[in-house]
């Protein structure tokens, strides 16, 4: 089965790492039809384009979207993040952000292997809020956190389902002692859904305590589920304690498959090293592996060969994490393992 994939190399090192991801997919024996899109900070600076509705409609006809990185220092903060990335998540209902973190034992540390499930379309990023008396000495800014029972519960259910495929343990991370409205909703939904999964052991951590445990005792975790803002912070920390953000992959998923899911490394565009072949492509390659595994697991058309290709790519990346070299050389090294 062929898949039609939108490719958004974007800015900075994005095109470099995307090229290696596509190279490795080809080496794994999977044929893709790719459609390239010129979007990101550079495109915005050129003609003001961010994410046209016409492109969104094109994307609805794709099987997945593979993104390198977007963002340029000359673009005001929030323009690309909200106009492209958040718009994509909201419009395509990419309500699950899934980020795996794995580190083999060595150099005095134990191995760990956990996944953070971040609710991806609500919370503080929904855009609720505003200004009063902006620009005056009495300015007021409010920024609300939007949490719906539907949005919270579907993220929690996804976490329980994933934990059931792993080591049967799910942790809720929140701040229920002070966020007594959103935290109460998350806690009640978590406990109620847990009753439907008697084989899954559960735990709760305040998010600040989870930050400590990520550093001191990440082995305690299997799957963590949390809200949008906390998930954004925890997953960057997860990358830092798991070999660095150059290894941090992510999937922005529409588990219902009513629209294409999006896969991207989380390291950003790194404009200071763009074009120098210094970027580590492993995060992009691992994101490509997640894309193949998700595509192959479509209940409407399961493709075991594509799932296996994703698993083989992940294993090849594991064998290359200690290697050094240029961006292309690391891509070649992973390809050679396939």
Short mmCIF file of C-alpha atoms in Angstrom, two decimals:
data_model
loop_
_atom_site.label_atom_id
_atom_site.label_comp_id
_atom_site.label_asym_id
_atom_site.label_seq_id
_atom_site.Cartn_x
_atom_site.Cartn_y
_atom_site.Cartn_z
CA UNK A 1 0.00 0.00 0.00
CA UNK A 2 1.30 3.44 -0.88
CA UNK A 3 0.93 6.44 1.39
CA UNK A 4 0.65 10.08 0.39
CA UNK A 5 2.62 12.25 2.81
CA UNK A 6 2.81 16.02 3.13
CA UNK A 7 6.40 17.13 3.77
CA UNK A 8 7.11 20.44 5.46
CA UNK A 9 10.86 20.90 5.80
CA UNK A 10 10.32 24.39 7.18
CA UNK A 11 13.14 26.50 8.56
CA UNK A 12 16.72 26.20 9.75
CA UNK A 13 17.81 22.60 10.12
CA UNK A 14 14.32 21.33 9.29
CA UNK A 15 14.97 20.48 5.62
CA UNK A 16 18.24 18.75 6.53
CA UNK A 17 16.74 16.40 9.10
CA UNK A 18 13.61 15.72 7.04
CA UNK A 19 15.82 14.62 4.15
CA UNK A 20 17.45 12.03 6.39
CA UNK A 21 14.09 10.80 7.66
CA UNK A 22 12.88 10.25 4.11
CA UNK A 23 16.18 8.59 3.19
CA UNK A 24 15.82 6.11 6.02
CA UNK A 25 12.18 5.35 5.17
CA UNK A 26 13.30 4.48 1.65
CA UNK A 27 16.11 2.31 3.02
CA UNK A 28 13.52 0.44 5.10
CA UNK A 29 11.68 -0.47 1.91
CA UNK A 30 8.62 1.74 2.27
CA UNK A 31 7.50 3.73 -0.76
CA UNK A 32 5.86 7.09 -0.14
CA UNK A 33 4.34 9.68 -2.41
CA UNK A 34 5.45 13.02 -0.99
CA UNK A 35 3.95 16.46 -1.48
CA UNK A 36 6.20 19.35 -0.45
CA UNK A 37 4.89 22.49 1.26
CA UNK A 38 6.76 25.78 1.60
CA UNK A 39 5.57 27.00 4.99
CA UNK A 40 7.26 28.37 8.08
CA UNK A 41 9.13 31.45 9.19
CA UNK A 42 10.97 32.05 5.92
CA UNK A 43 7.75 31.85 3.91
CA UNK A 44 6.03 34.27 6.30
CA UNK A 45 8.87 36.77 5.96
CA UNK A 46 8.69 36.48 2.18
CA UNK A 47 4.98 37.07 1.61
CA UNK A 48 3.08 36.87 4.91
CA UNK A 49 1.74 33.35 4.30
CA UNK A 50 1.32 31.18 7.41
CA UNK A 51 -1.23 28.39 6.83
CA UNK A 52 -3.89 29.06 4.20
CA UNK A 53 -7.24 27.32 4.55
CA UNK A 54 -6.73 25.91 1.06
CA UNK A 55 -3.62 24.06 2.26
CA UNK A 56 -5.51 22.71 5.24
CA UNK A 57 -8.09 21.28 2.86
CA UNK A 58 -5.33 19.66 0.80
CA UNK A 59 -3.92 18.12 3.96
CA UNK A 60 -7.23 16.44 4.73
CA UNK A 61 -6.62 14.27 1.69
CA UNK A 62 -3.19 13.11 2.89
CA UNK A 63 -2.29 10.09 4.99
CA UNK A 64 0.17 11.96 7.26
CA UNK A 65 2.31 15.09 7.54
CA UNK A 66 6.05 15.00 8.22
CA UNK A 67 7.52 18.24 9.61
CA UNK A 68 11.17 19.18 10.14
CA UNK A 69 11.02 22.43 12.11
CA UNK A 70 9.46 25.86 11.75
CA UNK A 71 10.39 29.22 13.15
CA UNK A 72 12.79 32.06 12.43
CA UNK A 73 14.23 34.60 14.90
CA UNK A 74 13.04 37.51 12.71
CA UNK A 75 9.39 36.47 13.11
CA UNK A 76 7.58 37.86 16.19
CA UNK A 77 6.95 35.21 18.89
CA UNK A 78 3.66 33.36 18.52
CA UNK A 79 3.03 34.13 14.85
CA UNK A 80 4.18 30.76 13.50
CA UNK A 81 3.45 28.81 16.67
CA UNK A 82 -0.20 29.86 16.81
CA UNK A 83 -0.82 30.49 13.12
CA UNK A 84 0.71 27.25 11.85
CA UNK A 85 1.36 24.62 14.52
CA UNK A 86 -1.60 25.31 16.81
CA UNK A 87 -3.93 25.92 13.89
CA UNK A 88 -2.88 22.56 12.47
CA UNK A 89 -3.53 20.82 15.79
CA UNK A 90 -6.91 22.44 16.30
CA UNK A 91 -8.23 22.15 12.73
CA UNK A 92 -7.09 18.55 12.22
CA UNK A 93 -8.06 17.58 15.78
CA UNK A 94 -4.59 16.30 16.64
CA UNK A 95 -5.65 15.84 20.22
CA UNK A 96 -2.85 13.52 21.33
CA UNK A 97 0.78 14.55 21.52
CA UNK A 98 2.79 11.38 22.11
CA UNK A 99 6.47 11.59 23.02
CA UNK A 100 8.57 8.51 23.83
CA UNK A 101 11.69 8.71 25.97
CA UNK A 102 14.20 5.89 26.18
CA UNK A 103 17.73 5.74 27.54
CA UNK A 104 19.95 2.67 27.75
CA UNK A 105 21.94 2.01 30.91
CA UNK A 106 25.45 3.43 31.09
CA UNK A 107 27.71 6.11 32.52
CA UNK A 108 26.39 5.50 36.02
CA UNK A 109 22.67 5.74 35.20
CA UNK A 110 19.93 3.15 34.93
CA UNK A 111 17.91 2.57 31.79
CA UNK A 112 14.46 4.08 31.45
CA UNK A 113 11.65 3.84 28.91
CA UNK A 114 8.52 5.96 29.30
CA UNK A 115 5.99 7.84 27.19
CA UNK A 116 4.28 11.18 27.87
CA UNK A 117 0.76 11.65 26.53
CA UNK A 118 -0.04 15.36 26.34
CA UNK A 119 -3.57 16.59 25.66
CA UNK A 120 -2.93 18.67 22.57
CA UNK A 121 -5.91 20.89 21.74
CA UNK A 122 -7.12 22.47 25.00
CA UNK A 123 -5.72 23.90 28.21
CA UNK A 124 -3.83 27.18 28.26
CA UNK A 125 -3.10 26.94 24.53
CA UNK A 126 -6.76 27.17 23.48
CA UNK A 127 -6.44 30.97 23.36
CA UNK A 128 -9.05 31.97 25.95
CA UNK A 129 -8.22 35.33 27.54
CA UNK A 130 -7.67 38.96 26.72
CA UNK A 131 -6.52 42.42 27.78
CA UNK A 132 -8.05 45.29 29.65
CA UNK A 133 -6.52 48.77 29.42
CA UNK A 134 -3.63 47.42 27.32
CA UNK A 135 -0.62 49.68 27.20
CA UNK A 136 -1.50 51.59 30.35
CA UNK A 137 -0.13 51.41 33.87
CA UNK A 138 -3.30 49.58 34.88
CA UNK A 139 -3.12 46.89 32.20
CA UNK A 140 -4.71 43.51 32.94
CA UNK A 141 -3.99 40.32 31.00
CA UNK A 142 -5.92 37.08 31.52
CA UNK A 143 -5.08 33.68 30.05
CA UNK A 144 -7.53 30.92 30.81
CA UNK A 145 -7.15 27.15 30.68
CA UNK A 146 -9.96 25.46 28.75
CA UNK A 147 -10.66 21.87 29.79
CA UNK A 148 -13.67 19.93 28.53
CA UNK A 149 -14.76 16.57 29.83
CA UNK A 150 -14.60 15.18 26.28
CA UNK A 151 -11.10 16.51 25.65
CA UNK A 152 -9.74 15.39 29.01
CA UNK A 153 -11.34 11.97 28.91
CA UNK A 154 -10.23 11.04 25.40
CA UNK A 155 -6.61 11.86 26.30
CA UNK A 156 -6.88 9.81 29.49
CA UNK A 157 -8.43 6.86 27.64
CA UNK A 158 -5.63 6.97 25.09
CA UNK A 159 -3.15 6.85 27.97
CA UNK A 160 -4.83 3.82 29.52
CA UNK A 161 -4.96 2.01 26.18
CA UNK A 162 -1.26 2.68 25.58
CA UNK A 163 -0.30 1.58 29.09
CA UNK A 164 -2.16 -1.68 28.45
CA UNK A 165 0.16 -2.33 25.50
CA UNK A 166 3.25 -1.58 27.58
CA UNK A 167 3.82 -2.22 31.30
CA UNK A 168 0.32 -1.56 32.64
CA UNK A 169 1.08 1.59 34.61
CA UNK A 170 -0.35 5.08 34.06
CA UNK A 171 0.50 8.25 36.00
CA UNK A 172 -1.57 11.43 35.96
CA UNK A 173 0.53 14.59 36.31
CA UNK A 174 -1.28 17.80 37.24
CA UNK A 175 -1.47 20.38 40.02
CA UNK A 176 -4.75 19.51 41.72
CA UNK A 177 -3.86 21.16 45.02
CA UNK A 178 -4.01 24.67 43.56
CA UNK A 179 -5.75 24.28 40.18
CA UNK A 180 -8.92 23.22 41.91
CA UNK A 181 -11.21 23.47 38.86
CA UNK A 182 -9.21 22.02 35.96
CA UNK A 183 -7.36 19.70 38.34
CA UNK A 184 -10.63 18.44 39.78
CA UNK A 185 -11.95 17.63 36.30
CA UNK A 186 -8.77 15.80 35.35
CA UNK A 187 -8.67 13.88 38.63
CA UNK A 188 -12.33 12.81 38.52
CA UNK A 189 -12.12 11.77 34.88
CA UNK A 190 -8.91 9.84 35.53
CA UNK A 191 -10.34 7.94 38.49
CA UNK A 192 -13.61 7.17 36.75
CA UNK A 193 -11.95 5.89 33.57
CA UNK A 194 -9.51 3.85 35.70
CA UNK A 195 -12.43 1.72 36.90
CA UNK A 196 -12.79 0.44 33.33
CA UNK A 197 -9.12 -0.67 33.29
CA UNK A 198 -8.69 -2.85 36.38
CA UNK A 199 -5.44 -4.31 35.04
CA UNK A 200 -3.71 -0.92 34.88
CA UNK A 201 -1.93 0.34 37.99
CA UNK A 202 -2.35 4.09 38.47
CA UNK A 203 -0.52 6.89 40.24
CA UNK A 204 -0.77 10.65 40.64
CA UNK A 205 2.10 13.19 40.81
CA UNK A 206 1.95 16.93 41.18
CA UNK A 207 3.69 18.22 38.07
CA UNK A 208 6.48 19.89 40.05
CA UNK A 209 7.18 16.59 41.81
CA UNK A 210 7.16 14.86 38.41
CA UNK A 211 9.94 17.23 37.31
CA UNK A 212 12.05 15.99 40.21
CA UNK A 213 11.26 12.34 39.48
CA UNK A 214 12.09 12.76 35.78
CA UNK A 215 15.61 13.68 36.86
CA UNK A 216 16.09 11.48 39.93
CA UNK A 217 13.94 8.43 39.26
CA UNK A 218 12.56 8.20 35.69
CA UNK A 219 12.42 4.41 36.03
CA UNK A 220 9.19 4.76 38.03
CA UNK A 221 7.29 5.77 34.90
CA UNK A 222 5.66 3.82 32.10
CA UNK A 223 3.03 6.18 30.62
CA UNK A 224 2.26 9.68 31.89
CA UNK A 225 -0.86 11.62 30.89
CA UNK A 226 -1.15 15.34 31.46
CA UNK A 227 -2.60 18.58 30.15
CA UNK A 228 -1.31 20.72 27.30
CA UNK A 229 0.90 23.19 29.18
CA UNK A 230 2.32 20.73 31.69
CA UNK A 231 2.94 18.28 28.87
CA UNK A 232 4.87 20.85 26.89
CA UNK A 233 7.20 21.44 29.83
CA UNK A 234 7.55 17.82 30.95
CA UNK A 235 8.37 16.56 27.48
CA UNK A 236 11.26 18.99 27.04
CA UNK A 237 12.61 17.80 30.37
CA UNK A 238 12.06 14.22 29.23
CA UNK A 239 14.25 14.89 26.22
CA UNK A 240 16.95 16.41 28.39
CA UNK A 241 17.16 13.33 30.64
CA UNK A 242 17.01 10.89 27.72
CA UNK A 243 20.02 11.83 25.67
CA UNK A 244 19.11 15.36 24.59
CA UNK A 245 16.51 16.96 22.37
CA UNK A 246 18.38 15.74 19.29
CA UNK A 247 16.85 12.35 20.07
CA UNK A 248 13.35 13.58 20.99
CA UNK A 249 10.65 12.49 18.55
CA UNK A 250 6.95 13.28 18.66
CA UNK A 251 3.61 12.41 17.11
CA UNK A 252 0.62 14.76 16.98
CA UNK A 253 -2.14 12.23 16.55
CA UNK A 254 -5.73 12.12 15.44
CA UNK A 255 -6.39 8.62 16.81
CA UNK A 256 -9.85 8.61 15.20
CA UNK A 257 -8.14 9.07 11.81
CA UNK A 258 -10.66 11.69 10.67
CA UNK A 259 -7.68 13.78 9.49
CA UNK A 260 -3.97 13.12 8.91
CA UNK A 261 -1.65 12.99 11.91
CA UNK A 262 1.56 15.01 12.04
CA UNK A 263 5.03 13.80 13.04
CA UNK A 264 7.98 16.02 13.95
CA UNK A 265 11.18 16.21 16.00
CA UNK A 266 10.91 18.64 18.90
CA UNK A 267 14.32 20.32 18.71
CA UNK A 268 13.24 23.44 16.82
CA UNK A 269 14.80 25.08 13.79
CA UNK A 270 18.25 25.85 15.33
CA UNK A 271 19.06 28.64 12.84
CA UNK A 272 22.57 29.03 14.26
CA UNK A 273 23.65 25.70 12.73
CA UNK A 274 21.39 25.64 9.67
CA UNK A 275 23.08 24.48 6.47
CA UNK A 276 26.16 23.20 8.29
CA UNK A 277 25.21 19.51 8.52
CA UNK A 278 25.67 19.67 12.31
CA UNK A 279 22.13 18.73 13.31
CA UNK A 280 21.42 15.31 14.77
CA UNK A 281 18.74 13.74 12.53
CA UNK A 282 17.86 10.90 14.92
CA UNK A 283 14.82 12.71 16.35
CA UNK A 284 13.42 13.26 12.86
CA UNK A 285 14.17 9.66 11.89
CA UNK A 286 12.44 8.37 15.03
CA UNK A 287 9.47 10.60 14.23
CA UNK A 288 9.39 9.00 10.78
CA UNK A 289 9.37 5.58 12.45
CA UNK A 290 6.40 6.64 14.58
CA UNK A 291 4.66 7.79 11.42
CA UNK A 292 5.11 4.40 9.75
CA UNK A 293 3.92 2.51 12.81
CA UNK A 294 0.81 4.68 13.04
CA UNK A 295 0.05 4.38 9.33
CA UNK A 296 0.54 0.64 9.35
CA UNK A 297 -1.75 0.19 12.35
CA UNK A 298 -4.79 1.73 10.62
CA UNK A 299 -7.62 -0.65 11.60
CA UNK A 300 -9.17 -0.15 8.16
CA UNK A 301 -6.06 -1.44 6.40
CA UNK A 302 -3.44 -2.95 8.71
CA UNK A 303 -0.03 -3.21 7.06
CA UNK A 304 2.30 -5.39 9.11
CA UNK A 305 5.26 -4.69 6.81
CA UNK A 306 5.01 -0.94 7.38
CA UNK A 307 4.68 -1.44 11.15
CA UNK A 308 7.74 -3.68 11.05
CA UNK A 309 9.65 -1.07 9.03
CA UNK A 310 8.98 1.47 11.76
CA UNK A 311 10.19 -0.93 14.44
CA UNK A 312 13.34 -1.71 12.44
CA UNK A 313 14.08 1.99 12.04
CA UNK A 314 13.77 2.51 15.79
CA UNK A 315 16.14 -0.40 16.42
CA UNK A 316 18.61 1.02 13.89
CA UNK A 317 18.47 4.41 15.62
CA UNK A 318 19.15 2.74 18.97
CA UNK A 319 22.29 1.23 17.45
CA UNK A 320 23.50 4.64 16.25
CA UNK A 321 22.79 6.97 19.17
CA UNK A 322 26.45 7.07 20.25
CA UNK A 323 27.79 7.74 16.76
CA UNK A 324 29.13 11.09 15.64
CA UNK A 325 29.23 12.61 12.20
CA UNK A 326 27.44 15.00 9.91
CA UNK A 327 23.67 15.02 9.52
CA UNK A 328 23.90 13.02 6.30
CA UNK A 329 26.50 10.63 7.73
CA UNK A 330 24.24 9.78 10.66
CA UNK A 331 21.35 9.23 8.25
CA UNK A 332 23.58 6.92 6.22
CA UNK A 333 24.60 5.06 9.37
CA UNK A 334 20.99 4.39 10.31
CA UNK A 335 20.17 3.38 6.73
CA UNK A 336 23.07 0.92 6.72
CA UNK A 337 21.55 -0.90 9.70
CA UNK A 338 18.44 -1.63 7.64
#
